[in-house]
């Protein structure tokens, strides 16, 4: 089923109003969202940024038909929610979420050779949570780290004041990231995000996609 964008487009840092911030590695893959219903105690639906399917066998079949190149996603979901991770148990027992109506996990599905949403057959893939939305509001970065770091989240490469120097450092490859970073902070009680990509990644986009490279850039 087609839906409105499950996750917002992240703007570049040109008009950033953040003061204090946290910069996370921006993982290069396919965005997957998974919906948990605390009052019901189960996962209700899942999909990409633009579609949604019931979290049932029929939904898995529908997803496979719509996205055959993502057929190995189930291994990633299995690893993320296996008995060792205890994520489902955490959600069921957490006092923080018992009164919530809906929690949406946003995760990136990627492998070592994934690039601009394309994946290489045979790669070992990962599914990593990078944001969590609770009743329509994104968790602030500090809360996100505190609650979900045990289950695997993107690498934190910077904490502190947002400045032009951070932009320059990311662009010039100071941090060990492939694509770039997503910078998050809180302004007037709401989470705001901007993205900064490395120059090396932008150059690769230009080389690969020629005149259409901006569709994949900032």
PDB file of C-alpha atoms in Angstrom:
ATOM      1  CA  UNK A   1       0.000   0.000   0.000  1.00  0.00           C
ATOM      2  CA  UNK A   2       1.386   3.401  -0.984  1.00  0.00           C
ATOM      3  CA  UNK A   3       1.646   5.910   1.856  1.00  0.00           C
ATOM      4  CA  UNK A   4       2.860   9.432   2.490  1.00  0.00           C
ATOM      5  CA  UNK A   5       6.571   9.571   3.197  1.00  0.00           C
ATOM      6  CA  UNK A   6       7.088   7.481   6.328  1.00  0.00           C
ATOM      7  CA  UNK A   7      10.220   9.485   7.115  1.00  0.00           C
ATOM      8  CA  UNK A   8      10.786  13.153   6.281  1.00  0.00           C
ATOM      9  CA  UNK A   9      13.337  14.389   3.782  1.00  0.00           C
ATOM     10  CA  UNK A  10      16.359  15.716   5.669  1.00  0.00           C
ATOM     11  CA  UNK A  11      17.502  19.169   4.501  1.00  0.00           C
ATOM     12  CA  UNK A  12      21.100  20.212   4.052  1.00  0.00           C
ATOM     13  CA  UNK A  13      22.874  22.377   6.627  1.00  0.00           C
ATOM     14  CA  UNK A  14      22.583  25.702   4.768  1.00  0.00           C
ATOM     15  CA  UNK A  15      19.925  27.222   7.058  1.00  0.00           C
ATOM     16  CA  UNK A  16      20.570  25.121  10.139  1.00  0.00           C
ATOM     17  CA  UNK A  17      19.216  26.603  13.401  1.00  0.00           C
ATOM     18  CA  UNK A  18      20.740  24.006  15.717  1.00  0.00           C
ATOM     19  CA  UNK A  19      22.928  25.078  18.625  1.00  0.00           C
ATOM     20  CA  UNK A  20      23.970  21.944  20.496  1.00  0.00           C
ATOM     21  CA  UNK A  21      23.869  18.780  18.448  1.00  0.00           C
ATOM     22  CA  UNK A  22      24.808  15.145  17.969  1.00  0.00           C
ATOM     23  CA  UNK A  23      26.170  13.937  14.624  1.00  0.00           C
ATOM     24  CA  UNK A  24      25.482  10.313  13.675  1.00  0.00           C
ATOM     25  CA  UNK A  25      27.031   8.445  10.758  1.00  0.00           C
ATOM     26  CA  UNK A  26      24.622   8.490   7.798  1.00  0.00           C
ATOM     27  CA  UNK A  27      24.268   4.910   6.628  1.00  0.00           C
ATOM     28  CA  UNK A  28      23.980   4.342   2.875  1.00  0.00           C
ATOM     29  CA  UNK A  29      21.160   1.921   2.133  1.00  0.00           C
ATOM     30  CA  UNK A  30      17.389   1.520   1.934  1.00  0.00           C
ATOM     31  CA  UNK A  31      15.116   3.012   4.592  1.00  0.00           C
ATOM     32  CA  UNK A  32      12.802   0.537   6.327  1.00  0.00           C
ATOM     33  CA  UNK A  33      10.103   1.474   8.853  1.00  0.00           C
ATOM     34  CA  UNK A  34       8.475  -0.935  11.317  1.00  0.00           C
ATOM     35  CA  UNK A  35       5.442  -0.040  13.447  1.00  0.00           C
ATOM     36  CA  UNK A  36       4.998  -1.322  17.009  1.00  0.00           C
ATOM     37  CA  UNK A  37       1.668  -0.980  18.826  1.00  0.00           C
ATOM     38  CA  UNK A  38       2.365  -0.893  22.594  1.00  0.00           C
ATOM     39  CA  UNK A  39      -1.294  -1.315  23.572  1.00  0.00           C
ATOM     40  CA  UNK A  40      -1.541  -4.462  21.456  1.00  0.00           C
ATOM     41  CA  UNK A  41       1.955  -5.779  22.134  1.00  0.00           C
ATOM     42  CA  UNK A  42       2.968  -6.582  18.576  1.00  0.00           C
ATOM     43  CA  UNK A  43       4.416  -5.223  15.347  1.00  0.00           C
ATOM     44  CA  UNK A  44       1.579  -4.069  13.114  1.00  0.00           C
ATOM     45  CA  UNK A  45       3.190  -3.101   9.800  1.00  0.00           C
ATOM     46  CA  UNK A  46       6.417  -2.401   7.966  1.00  0.00           C
ATOM     47  CA  UNK A  47       7.684  -1.108   4.645  1.00  0.00           C
ATOM     48  CA  UNK A  48       9.996   1.328   2.916  1.00  0.00           C
ATOM     49  CA  UNK A  49       9.788   5.117   2.979  1.00  0.00           C
ATOM     50  CA  UNK A  50       6.857   5.080   0.536  1.00  0.00           C
ATOM     51  CA  UNK A  51       4.863   1.893   1.198  1.00  0.00           C
ATOM     52  CA  UNK A  52       3.477  -0.228   4.026  1.00  0.00           C
ATOM     53  CA  UNK A  53       2.540  -3.902   4.473  1.00  0.00           C
ATOM     54  CA  UNK A  54       0.951  -5.875   7.334  1.00  0.00           C
ATOM     55  CA  UNK A  55       3.483  -7.547   9.611  1.00  0.00           C
ATOM     56  CA  UNK A  56       2.102 -10.955   8.650  1.00  0.00           C
ATOM     57  CA  UNK A  57       3.078 -13.717   6.246  1.00  0.00           C
ATOM     58  CA  UNK A  58       0.855 -12.222   3.543  1.00  0.00           C
ATOM     59  CA  UNK A  59       2.533  -8.855   4.049  1.00  0.00           C
ATOM     60  CA  UNK A  60       5.972 -10.434   3.712  1.00  0.00           C
ATOM     61  CA  UNK A  61       4.892 -12.010   0.416  1.00  0.00           C
ATOM     62  CA  UNK A  62       3.530  -8.680  -0.827  1.00  0.00           C
ATOM     63  CA  UNK A  63       6.768  -6.944   0.131  1.00  0.00           C
ATOM     64  CA  UNK A  64       8.860  -9.535  -1.718  1.00  0.00           C
ATOM     65  CA  UNK A  65       6.819  -9.024  -4.872  1.00  0.00           C
ATOM     66  CA  UNK A  66       7.100  -5.239  -4.635  1.00  0.00           C
ATOM     67  CA  UNK A  67      10.817  -5.236  -3.721  1.00  0.00           C
ATOM     68  CA  UNK A  68      12.452  -8.458  -5.011  1.00  0.00           C
ATOM     69  CA  UNK A  69      15.931  -6.930  -4.629  1.00  0.00           C
ATOM     70  CA  UNK A  70      15.288  -6.667  -0.867  1.00  0.00           C
ATOM     71  CA  UNK A  71      14.341 -10.332  -0.395  1.00  0.00           C
ATOM     72  CA  UNK A  72      17.046 -10.889   2.233  1.00  0.00           C
ATOM     73  CA  UNK A  73      15.543  -8.212   4.505  1.00  0.00           C
ATOM     74  CA  UNK A  74      14.003 -10.943   6.674  1.00  0.00           C
ATOM     75  CA  UNK A  75      17.427 -12.071   7.818  1.00  0.00           C
ATOM     76  CA  UNK A  76      18.133  -8.513   8.958  1.00  0.00           C
ATOM     77  CA  UNK A  77      14.826  -8.271  10.800  1.00  0.00           C
ATOM     78  CA  UNK A  78      15.475 -11.666  12.354  1.00  0.00           C
ATOM     79  CA  UNK A  79      18.869 -10.588  13.658  1.00  0.00           C
ATOM     80  CA  UNK A  80      17.539  -7.265  14.933  1.00  0.00           C
ATOM     81  CA  UNK A  81      14.666  -8.877  16.831  1.00  0.00           C
ATOM     82  CA  UNK A  82      16.228 -12.194  17.785  1.00  0.00           C
ATOM     83  CA  UNK A  83      16.196 -13.578  21.290  1.00  0.00           C
ATOM     84  CA  UNK A  84      19.608 -12.132  22.085  1.00  0.00           C
ATOM     85  CA  UNK A  85      18.669  -8.528  21.262  1.00  0.00           C
ATOM     86  CA  UNK A  86      15.634  -8.628  23.587  1.00  0.00           C
ATOM     87  CA  UNK A  87      14.167  -5.604  21.809  1.00  0.00           C
ATOM     88  CA  UNK A  88      10.617  -6.938  21.783  1.00  0.00           C
ATOM     89  CA  UNK A  89      10.904  -7.830  25.460  1.00  0.00           C
ATOM     90  CA  UNK A  90      12.247  -4.340  26.177  1.00  0.00           C
ATOM     91  CA  UNK A  91       9.302  -2.710  24.392  1.00  0.00           C
ATOM     92  CA  UNK A  92       6.784  -4.900  26.205  1.00  0.00           C
ATOM     93  CA  UNK A  93       8.197  -4.235  29.680  1.00  0.00           C
ATOM     94  CA  UNK A  94       9.376  -0.624  29.392  1.00  0.00           C
ATOM     95  CA  UNK A  95       7.435   1.837  31.552  1.00  0.00           C
ATOM     96  CA  UNK A  96       8.537   4.579  29.143  1.00  0.00           C
ATOM     97  CA  UNK A  97       6.382   3.202  26.334  1.00  0.00           C
ATOM     98  CA  UNK A  98       3.421   1.500  28.045  1.00  0.00           C
ATOM     99  CA  UNK A  99       1.084   4.476  27.649  1.00  0.00           C
ATOM    100  CA  UNK A 100       2.102   5.199  24.042  1.00  0.00           C
ATOM    101  CA  UNK A 101      -0.186   4.506  21.097  1.00  0.00           C
ATOM    102  CA  UNK A 102       2.402   3.920  18.362  1.00  0.00           C
ATOM    103  CA  UNK A 103       6.161   3.562  18.003  1.00  0.00           C
ATOM    104  CA  UNK A 104       7.782   3.653  14.581  1.00  0.00           C
ATOM    105  CA  UNK A 105      11.307   2.345  14.134  1.00  0.00           C
ATOM    106  CA  UNK A 106      13.302   3.722  11.227  1.00  0.00           C
ATOM    107  CA  UNK A 107      16.186   1.510  10.179  1.00  0.00           C
ATOM    108  CA  UNK A 108      18.706   1.436   7.360  1.00  0.00           C
ATOM    109  CA  UNK A 109      19.173  -1.778   5.402  1.00  0.00           C
ATOM    110  CA  UNK A 110      22.640  -1.900   3.859  1.00  0.00           C
ATOM    111  CA  UNK A 111      25.734  -3.932   3.081  1.00  0.00           C
ATOM    112  CA  UNK A 112      29.440  -3.198   2.570  1.00  0.00           C
ATOM    113  CA  UNK A 113      28.921  -2.395  -1.130  1.00  0.00           C
ATOM    114  CA  UNK A 114      25.544  -0.636  -0.944  1.00  0.00           C
ATOM    115  CA  UNK A 115      25.513   2.716  -2.731  1.00  0.00           C
ATOM    116  CA  UNK A 116      22.739   5.286  -3.225  1.00  0.00           C
ATOM    117  CA  UNK A 117      20.012   2.747  -2.469  1.00  0.00           C
ATOM    118  CA  UNK A 118      21.442  -0.080  -4.601  1.00  0.00           C
ATOM    119  CA  UNK A 119      22.767  -3.302  -3.095  1.00  0.00           C
ATOM    120  CA  UNK A 120      25.151  -6.002  -4.252  1.00  0.00           C
ATOM    121  CA  UNK A 121      23.968  -9.605  -4.409  1.00  0.00           C
ATOM    122  CA  UNK A 122      25.834 -11.807  -1.957  1.00  0.00           C
ATOM    123  CA  UNK A 123      26.730  -9.037   0.497  1.00  0.00           C
ATOM    124  CA  UNK A 124      26.149  -9.616   4.205  1.00  0.00           C
ATOM    125  CA  UNK A 125      23.413  -7.124   4.981  1.00  0.00           C
ATOM    126  CA  UNK A 126      22.584  -5.246   8.183  1.00  0.00           C
ATOM    127  CA  UNK A 127      19.467  -3.547   9.517  1.00  0.00           C
ATOM    128  CA  UNK A 128      20.367  -0.711  11.920  1.00  0.00           C
ATOM    129  CA  UNK A 129      17.884   1.509  13.794  1.00  0.00           C
ATOM    130  CA  UNK A 130      18.675   5.198  13.251  1.00  0.00           C
ATOM    131  CA  UNK A 131      15.547   6.949  14.579  1.00  0.00           C
ATOM    132  CA  UNK A 132      12.499   6.189  16.695  1.00  0.00           C
ATOM    133  CA  UNK A 133       9.223   8.094  16.524  1.00  0.00           C
ATOM    134  CA  UNK A 134       6.873   7.910  19.504  1.00  0.00           C
ATOM    135  CA  UNK A 135       3.293   9.094  18.977  1.00  0.00           C
ATOM    136  CA  UNK A 136       4.298  11.329  16.103  1.00  0.00           C
ATOM    137  CA  UNK A 137       7.437  12.870  17.640  1.00  0.00           C
ATOM    138  CA  UNK A 138      11.036  11.801  17.076  1.00  0.00           C
ATOM    139  CA  UNK A 139      12.996  10.927  20.184  1.00  0.00           C
ATOM    140  CA  UNK A 140      15.635  13.549  21.002  1.00  0.00           C
ATOM    141  CA  UNK A 141      19.115  12.264  20.173  1.00  0.00           C
ATOM    142  CA  UNK A 142      20.233  11.839  23.790  1.00  0.00           C
ATOM    143  CA  UNK A 143      17.139   9.790  24.642  1.00  0.00           C
ATOM    144  CA  UNK A 144      17.524   7.745  21.465  1.00  0.00           C
ATOM    145  CA  UNK A 145      21.120   6.882  22.393  1.00  0.00           C
ATOM    146  CA  UNK A 146      20.252   6.063  26.004  1.00  0.00           C
ATOM    147  CA  UNK A 147      17.344   3.779  25.138  1.00  0.00           C
ATOM    148  CA  UNK A 148      18.442   2.059  21.943  1.00  0.00           C
ATOM    149  CA  UNK A 149      22.230   1.999  21.821  1.00  0.00           C
ATOM    150  CA  UNK A 150      22.200  -1.557  23.285  1.00  0.00           C
ATOM    151  CA  UNK A 151      20.341  -2.738  20.159  1.00  0.00           C
ATOM    152  CA  UNK A 152      22.761  -1.210  17.664  1.00  0.00           C
ATOM    153  CA  UNK A 153      22.559   2.340  16.315  1.00  0.00           C
ATOM    154  CA  UNK A 154      24.704   4.395  13.898  1.00  0.00           C
ATOM    155  CA  UNK A 155      28.083   5.551  15.138  1.00  0.00           C
ATOM    156  CA  UNK A 156      28.127   8.877  16.986  1.00  0.00           C
ATOM    157  CA  UNK A 157      30.978  10.926  15.507  1.00  0.00           C
ATOM    158  CA  UNK A 158      30.450  14.297  17.206  1.00  0.00           C
ATOM    159  CA  UNK A 159      28.713  15.919  20.176  1.00  0.00           C
ATOM    160  CA  UNK A 160      28.815  19.623  20.865  1.00  0.00           C
ATOM    161  CA  UNK A 161      28.118  22.999  19.314  1.00  0.00           C
ATOM    162  CA  UNK A 162      26.956  23.100  15.709  1.00  0.00           C
ATOM    163  CA  UNK A 163      29.246  25.255  13.594  1.00  0.00           C
ATOM    164  CA  UNK A 164      30.552  25.782  10.114  1.00  0.00           C
ATOM    165  CA  UNK A 165      33.672  23.926  11.185  1.00  0.00           C
ATOM    166  CA  UNK A 166      31.660  20.742  11.647  1.00  0.00           C
ATOM    167  CA  UNK A 167      30.398  21.112   8.075  1.00  0.00           C
ATOM    168  CA  UNK A 168      33.952  21.602   6.781  1.00  0.00           C
ATOM    169  CA  UNK A 169      35.311  18.673   8.783  1.00  0.00           C
ATOM    170  CA  UNK A 170      32.653  16.271   7.494  1.00  0.00           C
ATOM    171  CA  UNK A 171      33.032  17.500   3.930  1.00  0.00           C
ATOM    172  CA  UNK A 172      36.799  17.023   4.068  1.00  0.00           C
ATOM    173  CA  UNK A 173      36.584  13.504   5.454  1.00  0.00           C
ATOM    174  CA  UNK A 174      37.805  14.123   9.004  1.00  0.00           C
ATOM    175  CA  UNK A 175      35.411  11.513  10.382  1.00  0.00           C
ATOM    176  CA  UNK A 176      35.547   7.881   9.314  1.00  0.00           C
ATOM    177  CA  UNK A 177      32.183   7.796   7.530  1.00  0.00           C
ATOM    178  CA  UNK A 178      31.311   6.580   4.045  1.00  0.00           C
ATOM    179  CA  UNK A 179      28.429   8.876   3.063  1.00  0.00           C
ATOM    180  CA  UNK A 180      28.348  11.615   5.678  1.00  0.00           C
ATOM    181  CA  UNK A 181      26.459  12.451   8.849  1.00  0.00           C
ATOM    182  CA  UNK A 182      22.987  13.327  10.088  1.00  0.00           C
ATOM    183  CA  UNK A 183      23.150  16.120  12.668  1.00  0.00           C
ATOM    184  CA  UNK A 184      20.344  16.179  15.242  1.00  0.00           C
ATOM    185  CA  UNK A 185      19.326  18.505  18.019  1.00  0.00           C
ATOM    186  CA  UNK A 186      16.319  20.084  19.717  1.00  0.00           C
ATOM    187  CA  UNK A 187      14.942  23.519  18.816  1.00  0.00           C
ATOM    188  CA  UNK A 188      11.847  24.871  20.613  1.00  0.00           C
ATOM    189  CA  UNK A 189      11.083  21.417  21.964  1.00  0.00           C
ATOM    190  CA  UNK A 190      11.195  19.637  18.599  1.00  0.00           C
ATOM    191  CA  UNK A 191      13.892  17.480  17.051  1.00  0.00           C
ATOM    192  CA  UNK A 192      15.541  19.068  14.022  1.00  0.00           C
ATOM    193  CA  UNK A 193      17.896  17.306  11.621  1.00  0.00           C
ATOM    194  CA  UNK A 194      20.250  18.257   8.816  1.00  0.00           C
ATOM    195  CA  UNK A 195      22.597  16.164   6.698  1.00  0.00           C
ATOM    196  CA  UNK A 196      26.171  16.745   5.595  1.00  0.00           C
ATOM    197  CA  UNK A 197      27.818  14.505   3.020  1.00  0.00           C
ATOM    198  CA  UNK A 198      31.507  13.993   2.393  1.00  0.00           C
ATOM    199  CA  UNK A 199      33.099  15.436  -0.719  1.00  0.00           C
ATOM    200  CA  UNK A 200      34.301  11.960  -1.669  1.00  0.00           C
ATOM    201  CA  UNK A 201      30.719  10.669  -1.645  1.00  0.00           C
ATOM    202  CA  UNK A 202      29.443  13.611  -3.712  1.00  0.00           C
ATOM    203  CA  UNK A 203      32.240  13.044  -6.218  1.00  0.00           C
ATOM    204  CA  UNK A 204      31.233   9.381  -6.506  1.00  0.00           C
ATOM    205  CA  UNK A 205      27.628  10.428  -7.127  1.00  0.00           C
ATOM    206  CA  UNK A 206      28.746  12.742  -9.945  1.00  0.00           C
ATOM    207  CA  UNK A 207      30.872  10.006 -11.474  1.00  0.00           C
ATOM    208  CA  UNK A 208      28.096   7.400 -11.264  1.00  0.00           C
ATOM    209  CA  UNK A 209      24.957   9.373 -12.109  1.00  0.00           C
ATOM    210  CA  UNK A 210      26.397  12.175 -14.289  1.00  0.00           C
ATOM    211  CA  UNK A 211      23.810  14.951 -14.818  1.00  0.00           C
ATOM    212  CA  UNK A 212      21.327  13.321 -12.426  1.00  0.00           C
ATOM    213  CA  UNK A 213      23.678  13.166  -9.458  1.00  0.00           C
ATOM    214  CA  UNK A 214      21.824  15.884  -7.500  1.00  0.00           C
ATOM    215  CA  UNK A 215      18.831  13.589  -7.159  1.00  0.00           C
ATOM    216  CA  UNK A 216      21.005  11.487  -4.839  1.00  0.00           C
ATOM    217  CA  UNK A 217      22.938  14.308  -3.178  1.00  0.00           C
ATOM    218  CA  UNK A 218      21.935  17.083  -0.811  1.00  0.00           C
TER     219      UNK A 218
END
